[in-house]
mmCIF file of C-alpha atoms in Angstrom:
data_model
loop_
_atom_site.group_PDB
_atom_site.id
_atom_site.type_symbol
_atom_site.label_atom_id
_atom_site.label_comp_id
_atom_site.label_asym_id
_atom_site.label_seq_id
_atom_site.Cartn_x
_atom_site.Cartn_y
_atom_site.Cartn_z
ATOM 1 C CA UNK A 1 9.748 26.411 -28.380
ATOM 2 C CA UNK A 2 9.979 22.986 -27.146
ATOM 3 C CA UNK A 3 7.865 23.857 -24.131
ATOM 4 C CA UNK A 4 5.045 26.542 -26.528
ATOM 5 C CA UNK A 5 4.276 24.089 -28.657
ATOM 6 C CA UNK A 6 3.321 21.255 -26.609
ATOM 7 C CA UNK A 7 1.099 23.510 -24.340
ATOM 8 C CA UNK A 8 -0.345 24.250 -27.077
ATOM 9 C CA UNK A 9 -1.159 20.606 -27.706
ATOM 10 C CA UNK A 10 -2.272 19.771 -24.116
ATOM 11 C CA UNK A 11 -4.890 22.364 -23.788
ATOM 12 C CA UNK A 12 -6.469 20.352 -27.612
ATOM 13 C CA UNK A 13 -9.875 18.127 -26.412
ATOM 14 C CA UNK A 14 -11.156 17.086 -29.089
ATOM 15 C CA UNK A 15 -13.577 13.792 -27.317
ATOM 16 C CA UNK A 16 -16.612 14.041 -25.159
ATOM 17 C CA UNK A 17 -13.317 11.777 -22.658
ATOM 18 C CA UNK A 18 -10.674 14.163 -22.868
ATOM 19 C CA UNK A 19 -8.833 11.189 -20.717
ATOM 20 C CA UNK A 20 -8.893 9.165 -24.274
ATOM 21 C CA UNK A 21 -7.421 11.975 -26.254
ATOM 22 C CA UNK A 22 -3.887 11.066 -28.032
ATOM 23 C CA UNK A 23 -0.771 13.982 -26.164
ATOM 24 C CA UNK A 24 2.510 14.218 -27.559
ATOM 25 C CA UNK A 25 4.936 13.602 -24.615
ATOM 26 C CA UNK A 26 8.155 14.665 -25.802
ATOM 27 C CA UNK A 27 9.300 12.502 -28.969
ATOM 28 C CA UNK A 28 6.226 9.932 -26.932
ATOM 29 C CA UNK A 29 3.133 9.452 -28.947
ATOM 30 C CA UNK A 30 0.393 8.371 -26.462
ATOM 31 C CA UNK A 31 -2.588 7.389 -27.675
ATOM 32 C CA UNK A 32 -4.709 8.277 -24.238
ATOM 33 C CA UNK A 33 -3.917 9.967 -21.456
ATOM 34 C CA UNK A 34 -4.571 7.666 -18.783
ATOM 35 C CA UNK A 35 -0.771 5.896 -16.713
ATOM 36 C CA UNK A 36 -0.192 3.185 -14.748
ATOM 37 C CA UNK A 37 0.894 4.123 -11.156
ATOM 38 C CA UNK A 38 4.416 3.248 -10.001
ATOM 39 C CA UNK A 39 2.935 0.349 -7.429
ATOM 40 C CA UNK A 40 4.998 -1.780 -4.661
ATOM 41 C CA UNK A 41 4.120 -5.071 -5.301
ATOM 42 C CA UNK A 42 6.652 -6.813 -3.108
ATOM 43 C CA UNK A 43 6.990 -10.510 -5.833
ATOM 44 C CA UNK A 44 10.499 -9.345 -7.173
ATOM 45 C CA UNK A 45 11.592 -12.000 -4.559
ATOM 46 C CA UNK A 46 15.397 -12.036 -3.876
ATOM 47 C CA UNK A 47 14.903 -8.179 -5.311
ATOM 48 C CA UNK A 48 15.797 -10.033 -8.424
ATOM 49 C CA UNK A 49 12.354 -8.834 -11.143
ATOM 50 C CA UNK A 50 10.441 -12.118 -12.237
ATOM 51 C CA UNK A 51 8.629 -13.620 -15.083
ATOM 52 C CA UNK A 52 5.283 -13.563 -13.617
ATOM 53 C CA UNK A 53 5.679 -9.976 -13.692
ATOM 54 C CA UNK A 54 5.683 -10.313 -17.585
ATOM 55 C CA UNK A 55 2.012 -11.062 -16.979
ATOM 56 C CA UNK A 56 1.807 -8.644 -14.984
ATOM 57 C CA UNK A 57 3.339 -5.576 -16.879
ATOM 58 C CA UNK A 58 1.829 -7.181 -19.727
ATOM 59 C CA UNK A 59 -1.691 -7.317 -19.406
ATOM 60 C CA UNK A 60 -1.608 -3.566 -18.718
ATOM 61 C CA UNK A 61 -0.242 -2.267 -21.517
ATOM 62 C CA UNK A 62 -1.772 -0.575 -24.443
ATOM 63 C CA UNK A 63 -0.593 0.917 -27.633
ATOM 64 C CA UNK A 64 0.402 4.719 -27.299
ATOM 65 C CA UNK A 65 0.132 4.327 -23.277
ATOM 66 C CA UNK A 66 2.681 4.977 -20.540
ATOM 67 C CA UNK A 67 3.128 2.700 -17.369
ATOM 68 C CA UNK A 68 5.613 3.396 -14.995
ATOM 69 C CA UNK A 69 6.902 0.599 -13.289
ATOM 70 C CA UNK A 70 7.376 -0.007 -9.064
ATOM 71 C CA UNK A 71 9.537 1.880 -6.999
ATOM 72 C CA UNK A 72 12.959 -0.059 -8.105
ATOM 73 C CA UNK A 73 15.629 0.133 -5.729
ATOM 74 C CA UNK A 74 18.891 2.311 -7.140
ATOM 75 C CA UNK A 75 21.440 0.256 -4.678
ATOM 76 C CA UNK A 76 21.637 -2.122 -1.341
ATOM 77 C CA UNK A 77 21.060 0.377 0.631
ATOM 78 C CA UNK A 78 17.870 1.035 -0.579
ATOM 79 C CA UNK A 79 15.492 -1.465 0.513
ATOM 80 C CA UNK A 80 12.714 -1.525 3.233
ATOM 81 C CA UNK A 81 10.269 -3.743 2.245
ATOM 82 C CA UNK A 82 10.711 -7.302 1.284
ATOM 83 C CA UNK A 83 11.067 -8.741 -2.495
ATOM 84 C CA UNK A 84 10.521 -5.005 -3.874
ATOM 85 C CA UNK A 85 13.247 -5.128 -7.279
ATOM 86 C CA UNK A 86 15.845 -3.670 -7.185
ATOM 87 C CA UNK A 87 19.014 -2.215 -11.463
ATOM 88 C CA UNK A 88 21.782 -1.730 -8.604
ATOM 89 C CA UNK A 89 23.162 -5.396 -10.881
ATOM 90 C CA UNK A 90 23.784 -7.097 -13.571
ATOM 91 C CA UNK A 91 20.755 -10.501 -12.496
ATOM 92 C CA UNK A 92 18.287 -7.748 -12.029
ATOM 93 C CA UNK A 93 18.974 -5.600 -15.731
ATOM 94 C CA UNK A 94 18.630 -9.312 -16.665
ATOM 95 C CA UNK A 95 15.733 -9.685 -15.547
ATOM 96 C CA UNK A 96 13.839 -6.844 -16.431
ATOM 97 C CA UNK A 97 14.519 -7.189 -19.942
ATOM 98 C CA UNK A 98 12.141 -9.748 -21.365
ATOM 99 C CA UNK A 99 9.253 -7.619 -19.012
ATOM 100 C CA UNK A 100 10.249 -4.296 -21.251
ATOM 101 C CA UNK A 101 9.804 -6.332 -24.137
ATOM 102 C CA UNK A 102 6.599 -7.991 -23.752
ATOM 103 C CA UNK A 103 5.250 -4.095 -22.849
ATOM 104 C CA UNK A 104 7.010 -2.983 -26.448
ATOM 105 C CA UNK A 105 5.605 -6.160 -27.734
ATOM 106 C CA UNK A 106 1.898 -4.813 -27.084
ATOM 107 C CA UNK A 107 2.988 -1.099 -28.221
ATOM 108 C CA UNK A 108 3.610 0.245 -24.799
ATOM 109 C CA UNK A 109 5.861 2.931 -23.438
ATOM 110 C CA UNK A 110 7.801 1.943 -20.268
ATOM 111 C CA UNK A 111 9.441 3.939 -17.259
ATOM 112 C CA UNK A 112 10.974 2.770 -14.704
ATOM 113 C CA UNK A 113 10.946 4.735 -10.606
ATOM 114 C CA UNK A 114 14.971 4.719 -9.407
ATOM 115 C CA UNK A 115 14.319 4.439 -5.908
ATOM 116 C CA UNK A 116 15.792 4.773 -2.630
ATOM 117 C CA UNK A 117 13.787 4.451 0.891
ATOM 118 C CA UNK A 118 16.712 5.968 2.514
ATOM 119 C CA UNK A 119 15.451 5.823 6.475
ATOM 120 C CA UNK A 120 12.212 3.415 6.010
ATOM 121 C CA UNK A 121 14.513 0.545 7.049
ATOM 122 C CA UNK A 122 15.679 -1.519 9.093
ATOM 123 C CA UNK A 123 19.129 -3.204 9.346
ATOM 124 C CA UNK A 124 18.043 -6.486 8.772
ATOM 125 C CA UNK A 125 17.590 -4.846 4.817
ATOM 126 C CA UNK A 126 21.031 -3.319 5.171
ATOM 127 C CA UNK A 127 24.298 -4.120 3.522
ATOM 128 C CA UNK A 128 26.537 -5.907 6.982
ATOM 129 C CA UNK A 129 23.299 -5.320 9.435
ATOM 130 C CA UNK A 130 23.708 -0.980 8.983
ATOM 131 C CA UNK A 131 22.114 1.877 9.906
ATOM 132 C CA UNK A 132 19.850 2.892 6.909
ATOM 133 C CA UNK A 133 21.349 6.004 5.172
ATOM 134 C CA UNK A 134 19.071 9.887 5.323
ATOM 135 C CA UNK A 135 19.381 13.732 5.663
ATOM 136 C CA UNK A 136 18.715 13.419 9.322
ATOM 137 C CA UNK A 137 19.630 10.730 11.865
ATOM 138 C CA UNK A 138 16.230 11.585 14.264
ATOM 139 C CA UNK A 139 13.798 7.965 14.719
ATOM 140 C CA UNK A 140 10.610 8.061 13.921
ATOM 141 C CA UNK A 141 8.413 8.862 16.783
ATOM 142 C CA UNK A 142 6.985 5.318 16.481
ATOM 143 C CA UNK A 143 10.045 2.949 15.870
ATOM 144 C CA UNK A 144 7.872 0.334 14.788
ATOM 145 C CA UNK A 145 10.361 -2.768 12.278
ATOM 146 C CA UNK A 146 12.583 0.277 11.593
ATOM 147 C CA UNK A 147 16.327 1.144 12.567
ATOM 148 C CA UNK A 148 17.303 4.754 14.083
ATOM 149 C CA UNK A 149 18.978 6.159 10.213
ATOM 150 C CA UNK A 150 22.621 7.491 9.973
ATOM 151 C CA UNK A 151 23.064 10.441 8.599
ATOM 152 C CA UNK A 152 24.764 10.797 5.949
ATOM 153 C CA UNK A 153 27.649 12.792 6.079
ATOM 154 C CA UNK A 154 28.073 16.066 2.860
ATOM 155 C CA UNK A 155 31.408 13.845 1.307
ATOM 156 C CA UNK A 156 29.119 10.587 0.659
ATOM 157 C CA UNK A 157 26.426 12.485 -0.295
ATOM 158 C CA UNK A 158 28.220 12.509 -4.235
ATOM 159 C CA UNK A 159 28.026 8.603 -4.320
ATOM 160 C CA UNK A 160 24.023 8.772 -3.742
ATOM 161 C CA UNK A 161 23.557 10.837 -6.873
ATOM 162 C CA UNK A 162 26.396 7.996 -8.386
ATOM 163 C CA UNK A 163 23.465 5.551 -7.443
ATOM 164 C CA UNK A 164 21.038 7.807 -8.977
ATOM 165 C CA UNK A 165 22.597 7.706 -12.402
ATOM 166 C CA UNK A 166 24.000 4.478 -12.313
ATOM 167 C CA UNK A 167 20.972 2.406 -11.901
ATOM 168 C CA UNK A 168 19.116 5.600 -14.882
ATOM 169 C CA UNK A 169 22.234 4.035 -16.790
ATOM 170 C CA UNK A 170 21.177 0.272 -15.926
ATOM 171 C CA UNK A 171 17.184 1.402 -16.913
ATOM 172 C CA UNK A 172 18.183 2.147 -20.434
ATOM 173 C CA UNK A 173 19.863 -1.006 -20.854
ATOM 174 C CA UNK A 174 17.409 -3.260 -19.758
ATOM 175 C CA UNK A 175 15.390 -0.968 -22.313
ATOM 176 C CA UNK A 176 13.194 1.519 -21.153
ATOM 177 C CA UNK A 177 11.924 4.122 -22.588
ATOM 178 C CA UNK A 178 13.040 6.416 -19.986
ATOM 179 C CA UNK A 179 12.970 6.679 -15.481
ATOM 180 C CA UNK A 180 11.220 8.178 -13.332
ATOM 181 C CA UNK A 181 13.300 9.647 -10.151
ATOM 182 C CA UNK A 182 11.025 8.933 -7.276
ATOM 183 C CA UNK A 183 11.254 11.745 -4.957
ATOM 184 C CA UNK A 184 7.590 11.356 -2.777
ATOM 185 C CA UNK A 185 6.182 10.105 -0.086
ATOM 186 C CA UNK A 186 9.635 10.169 2.608
ATOM 187 C CA UNK A 187 11.614 8.259 1.226
ATOM 188 C CA UNK A 188 14.769 9.628 1.131
ATOM 189 C CA UNK A 189 15.031 12.643 -1.796
ATOM 190 C CA UNK A 190 11.352 13.435 0.177
ATOM 191 C CA UNK A 191 13.211 13.480 4.061
ATOM 192 C CA UNK A 192 15.831 15.882 1.872
ATOM 193 C CA UNK A 193 13.575 18.130 0.977
ATOM 194 C CA UNK A 194 11.395 18.345 3.924
ATOM 195 C CA UNK A 195 11.991 20.665 7.090
ATOM 196 C CA UNK A 196 9.658 18.543 9.233
ATOM 197 C CA UNK A 197 12.690 15.219 8.693
ATOM 198 C CA UNK A 198 16.091 17.674 6.963
ATOM 199 C CA UNK A 199 17.512 19.731 10.454
ATOM 200 C CA UNK A 200 20.953 19.341 8.758
ATOM 201 C CA UNK A 201 23.475 22.777 8.795
ATOM 202 C CA UNK A 202 25.686 22.140 5.881
ATOM 203 C CA UNK A 203 24.343 23.232 2.149
ATOM 204 C CA UNK A 204 22.334 20.309 1.820
ATOM 205 C CA UNK A 205 20.334 21.861 5.298
ATOM 206 C CA UNK A 206 18.171 24.901 5.706
ATOM 207 C CA UNK A 207 17.007 27.192 3.022
ATOM 208 C CA UNK A 208 14.635 25.708 0.493
ATOM 209 C CA UNK A 209 17.550 25.993 -1.820
ATOM 210 C CA UNK A 210 19.981 23.757 0.159
ATOM 211 C CA UNK A 211 17.250 21.228 1.012
ATOM 212 C CA UNK A 212 16.339 20.306 -2.928
ATOM 213 C CA UNK A 213 20.023 20.423 -3.820
ATOM 214 C CA UNK A 214 20.513 16.995 -3.511
ATOM 215 C CA UNK A 215 17.358 16.564 -5.364
ATOM 216 C CA UNK A 216 18.530 18.413 -7.804
ATOM 217 C CA UNK A 217 22.229 17.435 -8.192
ATOM 218 C CA UNK A 218 20.325 13.629 -8.918
ATOM 219 C CA UNK A 219 18.535 15.052 -11.423
ATOM 220 C CA UNK A 220 21.186 16.857 -13.223
ATOM 221 C CA UNK A 221 23.118 13.744 -13.000
ATOM 222 C CA UNK A 222 20.114 11.254 -14.585
ATOM 223 C CA UNK A 223 19.827 14.183 -16.970
ATOM 224 C CA UNK A 224 23.706 14.788 -18.308
ATOM 225 C CA UNK A 225 23.738 10.918 -17.977
ATOM 226 C CA UNK A 226 20.338 9.735 -20.092
ATOM 227 C CA UNK A 227 19.598 12.770 -21.076
ATOM 228 C CA UNK A 228 16.210 15.389 -20.760
ATOM 229 C CA UNK A 229 14.052 14.320 -22.637
ATOM 230 C CA UNK A 230 14.050 10.809 -21.011
ATOM 231 C CA UNK A 231 13.669 11.849 -16.927
ATOM 232 C CA UNK A 232 10.378 12.620 -15.104
ATOM 233 C CA UNK A 233 10.084 12.897 -11.329
ATOM 234 C CA UNK A 234 7.616 12.038 -9.124
ATOM 235 C CA UNK A 235 6.646 14.383 -5.799
ATOM 236 C CA UNK A 236 4.399 14.825 -3.031
ATOM 237 C CA UNK A 237 4.555 17.933 -0.917
ATOM 238 C CA UNK A 238 1.578 18.132 0.503
ATOM 239 C CA UNK A 239 1.977 14.662 1.745
ATOM 240 C CA UNK A 240 3.075 13.224 5.324
ATOM 241 C CA UNK A 241 3.902 9.904 4.869
ATOM 242 C CA UNK A 242 7.018 8.437 6.384
ATOM 243 C CA UNK A 243 6.577 11.567 8.896
ATOM 244 C CA UNK A 244 7.695 13.062 6.302
ATOM 245 C CA UNK A 245 5.906 16.874 6.317
ATOM 246 C CA UNK A 246 6.855 20.307 5.419
ATOM 247 C CA UNK A 247 6.152 23.682 6.804
ATOM 248 C CA UNK A 248 5.566 25.065 3.556
ATOM 249 C CA UNK A 249 4.266 22.414 1.090
ATOM 250 C CA UNK A 250 3.071 24.928 -0.870
ATOM 251 C CA UNK A 251 6.444 26.874 -1.560
ATOM 252 C CA UNK A 252 8.446 23.596 -2.093
ATOM 253 C CA UNK A 253 6.047 22.090 -4.396
ATOM 254 C CA UNK A 254 6.340 25.841 -6.590
ATOM 255 C CA UNK A 255 10.337 26.090 -5.362
ATOM 256 C CA UNK A 256 11.076 22.469 -7.389
ATOM 257 C CA UNK A 257 8.646 22.930 -10.171
ATOM 258 C CA UNK A 258 10.430 26.391 -11.298
ATOM 259 C CA UNK A 259 13.537 24.619 -10.900
ATOM 260 C CA UNK A 260 13.720 21.462 -13.211
ATOM 261 C CA UNK A 261 12.507 23.753 -15.982
ATOM 262 C CA UNK A 262 16.365 24.589 -16.084
ATOM 263 C CA UNK A 263 17.059 20.601 -16.524
ATOM 264 C CA UNK A 264 14.423 20.029 -19.531
ATOM 265 C CA UNK A 265 13.648 17.276 -18.115
ATOM 266 C CA UNK A 266 10.002 15.775 -19.724
ATOM 267 C CA UNK A 267 7.318 15.109 -16.997
ATOM 268 C CA UNK A 268 6.629 15.878 -13.928
ATOM 269 C CA UNK A 269 4.023 14.005 -11.682
ATOM 270 C CA UNK A 270 2.905 15.173 -8.871
ATOM 271 C CA UNK A 271 0.752 13.862 -5.917
ATOM 272 C CA UNK A 272 -2.831 15.795 -5.208
ATOM 273 C CA UNK A 273 -3.329 17.434 -1.929
ATOM 274 C CA UNK A 274 -5.944 14.691 -1.421
ATOM 275 C CA UNK A 275 -5.617 10.755 -0.928
ATOM 276 C CA UNK A 276 -8.642 8.412 -1.546
ATOM 277 C CA UNK A 277 -7.637 6.223 1.392
ATOM 278 C CA UNK A 278 -9.207 3.297 1.688
ATOM 279 C CA UNK A 279 -12.137 4.832 3.513
ATOM 280 C CA UNK A 280 -12.422 7.850 3.026
ATOM 281 C CA UNK A 281 -10.518 11.195 1.194
ATOM 282 C CA UNK A 282 -9.124 14.461 2.734
ATOM 283 C CA UNK A 283 -9.681 17.981 0.916
ATOM 284 C CA UNK A 284 -6.995 20.045 1.449
ATOM 285 C CA UNK A 285 -7.037 23.535 0.438
ATOM 286 C CA UNK A 286 -3.819 23.373 -0.921
ATOM 287 C CA UNK A 287 -3.716 23.103 -4.824
ATOM 288 C CA UNK A 288 -1.100 21.540 -7.944
ATOM 289 C CA UNK A 289 -2.815 23.872 -9.996
ATOM 290 C CA UNK A 290 0.789 26.788 -9.279
ATOM 291 C CA UNK A 291 3.209 24.100 -9.728
ATOM 292 C CA UNK A 292 1.112 22.611 -13.018
ATOM 293 C CA UNK A 293 1.358 26.952 -14.176
ATOM 294 C CA UNK A 294 5.202 26.836 -13.722
ATOM 295 C CA UNK A 295 6.131 23.308 -14.846
ATOM 296 C CA UNK A 296 7.065 23.759 -18.791
ATOM 297 C CA UNK A 297 7.429 19.782 -19.287
ATOM 298 C CA UNK A 298 4.576 17.732 -19.194
ATOM 299 C CA UNK A 299 2.380 17.611 -16.272
ATOM 300 C CA UNK A 300 1.063 14.098 -14.861
ATOM 301 C CA UNK A 301 -1.523 13.960 -11.575
ATOM 302 C CA UNK A 302 -2.622 11.776 -9.441
ATOM 303 C CA UNK A 303 -3.717 10.766 -6.211
ATOM 304 C CA UNK A 304 -7.202 8.708 -6.165
ATOM 305 C CA UNK A 305 -9.057 10.239 -9.577
ATOM 306 C CA UNK A 306 -11.471 8.006 -10.709
ATOM 307 C CA UNK A 307 -12.615 8.544 -14.104
ATOM 308 C CA UNK A 308 -15.154 11.600 -13.734
ATOM 309 C CA UNK A 309 -12.283 13.663 -11.580
ATOM 310 C CA UNK A 310 -9.698 12.787 -14.318
ATOM 311 C CA UNK A 311 -11.877 13.806 -17.325
ATOM 312 C CA UNK A 312 -12.191 17.438 -15.438
ATOM 313 C CA UNK A 313 -8.879 18.133 -14.432
ATOM 314 C CA UNK A 314 -8.079 17.434 -18.171
ATOM 315 C CA UNK A 315 -10.538 19.588 -19.134
ATOM 316 C CA UNK A 316 -9.083 22.257 -17.046
ATOM 317 C CA UNK A 317 -6.005 22.271 -18.317
ATOM 318 C CA UNK A 318 -5.031 21.390 -14.327
ATOM 319 C CA UNK A 319 -2.658 18.551 -16.005
ATOM 320 C CA UNK A 320 -1.861 16.476 -18.818
ATOM 321 C CA UNK A 321 -1.773 12.675 -17.896
ATOM 322 C CA UNK A 322 -3.789 11.547 -15.053
ATOM 323 C CA UNK A 323 -2.515 8.613 -13.207
ATOM 324 C CA UNK A 324 -4.373 5.264 -12.029
ATOM 325 C CA UNK A 325 -2.820 3.248 -9.346
ATOM 326 C CA UNK A 326 -5.812 0.295 -7.735
ATOM 327 C CA UNK A 327 -8.219 1.258 -10.221
ATOM 328 C CA UNK A 328 -5.514 -0.197 -12.689
ATOM 329 C CA UNK A 329 -3.775 -2.924 -10.432
ATOM 330 C CA UNK A 330 -7.916 -4.302 -10.596
ATOM 331 C CA UNK A 331 -9.043 -3.379 -14.026
ATOM 332 C CA UNK A 332 -5.838 -4.234 -15.851
ATOM 333 C CA UNK A 333 -7.608 -2.921 -19.312
ATOM 334 C CA UNK A 334 -9.016 -0.201 -17.890
ATOM 335 C CA UNK A 335 -8.743 2.200 -20.620
ATOM 336 C CA UNK A 336 -10.854 0.154 -22.464
ATOM 337 C CA UNK A 337 -13.548 0.394 -19.925
ATOM 338 C CA UNK A 338 -13.395 3.838 -19.469
ATOM 339 C CA UNK A 339 -13.382 4.160 -23.229
ATOM 340 C CA UNK A 340 -17.034 1.803 -22.744
ATOM 341 C CA UNK A 341 -18.732 3.011 -19.709
ATOM 342 C CA UNK A 342 -17.971 -0.006 -17.990
ATOM 343 C CA UNK A 343 -17.337 -1.655 -14.739
ATOM 344 C CA UNK A 344 -15.148 -1.547 -12.889
ATOM 345 C CA UNK A 345 -13.520 -4.382 -11.034
ATOM 346 C CA UNK A 346 -12.900 -4.058 -7.041
ATOM 347 C CA UNK A 347 -9.629 -4.404 -5.472
ATOM 348 C CA UNK A 348 -9.137 -6.409 -2.728
ATOM 349 C CA UNK A 349 -6.322 -5.047 -0.845
ATOM 350 C CA UNK A 350 -5.580 -7.873 1.297
ATOM 351 C CA UNK A 351 -3.427 -8.800 -2.019
ATOM 352 C CA UNK A 352 -2.031 -5.604 -2.448
ATOM 353 C CA UNK A 353 1.933 -6.688 -0.522
ATOM 354 C CA UNK A 354 1.641 -10.498 -0.564
ATOM 355 C CA UNK A 355 3.975 -13.008 -2.536
ATOM 356 C CA UNK A 356 1.846 -15.130 -4.999
ATOM 357 C CA UNK A 357 2.070 -14.961 -8.961
ATOM 358 C CA UNK A 358 -0.515 -14.677 -9.494
ATOM 359 C CA UNK A 359 -3.445 -14.241 -6.199
ATOM 360 C CA UNK A 360 -5.142 -10.778 -6.322
ATOM 361 C CA UNK A 361 -1.879 -9.986 -9.761
ATOM 362 C CA UNK A 362 -2.805 -10.984 -12.492
ATOM 363 C CA UNK A 363 -5.402 -12.942 -11.655
ATOM 364 C CA UNK A 364 -7.599 -9.482 -12.183
ATOM 365 C CA UNK A 365 -10.373 -10.798 -15.038
ATOM 366 C CA UNK A 366 -10.528 -8.274 -18.497
ATOM 367 C CA UNK A 367 -14.292 -7.271 -20.113
ATOM 368 C CA UNK A 368 -14.636 -10.307 -22.301
ATOM 369 C CA UNK A 369 -13.157 -12.374 -19.180
ATOM 370 C CA UNK A 370 -16.397 -11.429 -17.011
ATOM 371 C CA UNK A 371 -18.959 -10.376 -20.146
#
């Protein structure tokens, strides 16, 4: 009966601004529905979270607000970008603790996104300079800085599942309230799900059931390890990031939404078919509505939302929570600005992935600083 009760709560909108309505997500009482997206910032020197992240995350924390930490590697083979954090070593776990504590001190709810890049890497990021691992040995069409990947052998896959499981345990040790599995945007889990990447002929390739086997094994292992009520997953069935597209994304998304129900996980976080990029918005006829209707837990939607779009999606019951990336990056007090209908700071794309511990990171002004 948990899902039925939750759904009744979901559809109750008491204010003119649905984004500011409270929401009960499993055991978590959210004070609003504005969620910080997992945003890679490349300021975790040597793959270890740094003290400057304490200020960054605590700036964006509110009492009862949900934050999702940046993509965090599950092993030494999971890396593909400079200075992204991990959570597979004791040093990394200890480094996360004061960051999590700072978010909790402000009453925030903090989930760690667990990540493996798969073939989106090169030998320079890999232990002993080895080839990146993937569902496939197909290289990218435009190789760029990527090393051709090595196809995981069937008997190696359980070890990768275990890496995710141990990282989830480590996240709980670090104090996080839960974890989000990164199953989106062309990284390892997506490389198994998408048929334009996955060319396997074993039990992990071919049919939808086979291609989704590895992702669902990761979900099951983590749910068994830390409890399904602390587990979310991010999916992007309609996206083509990193040459990871699918011939039938609607069927893929619906299959995953329905399959996740048997594990009873807390939430499903899905990227809209439309993404607002720097210069344009692409609209497609596809919709997240079938996935939203199929999944019985909390449904998070992301993908270029502004205040108006977010309120409309909630009012129409197309999502329970709305995830904001660039706007939350540039406006650490985004929920307050929405409440007051205040002007938003503009984000500075050129500083998204720089290594500076302040500029473009913790120096975006709050309302009281700019008034």
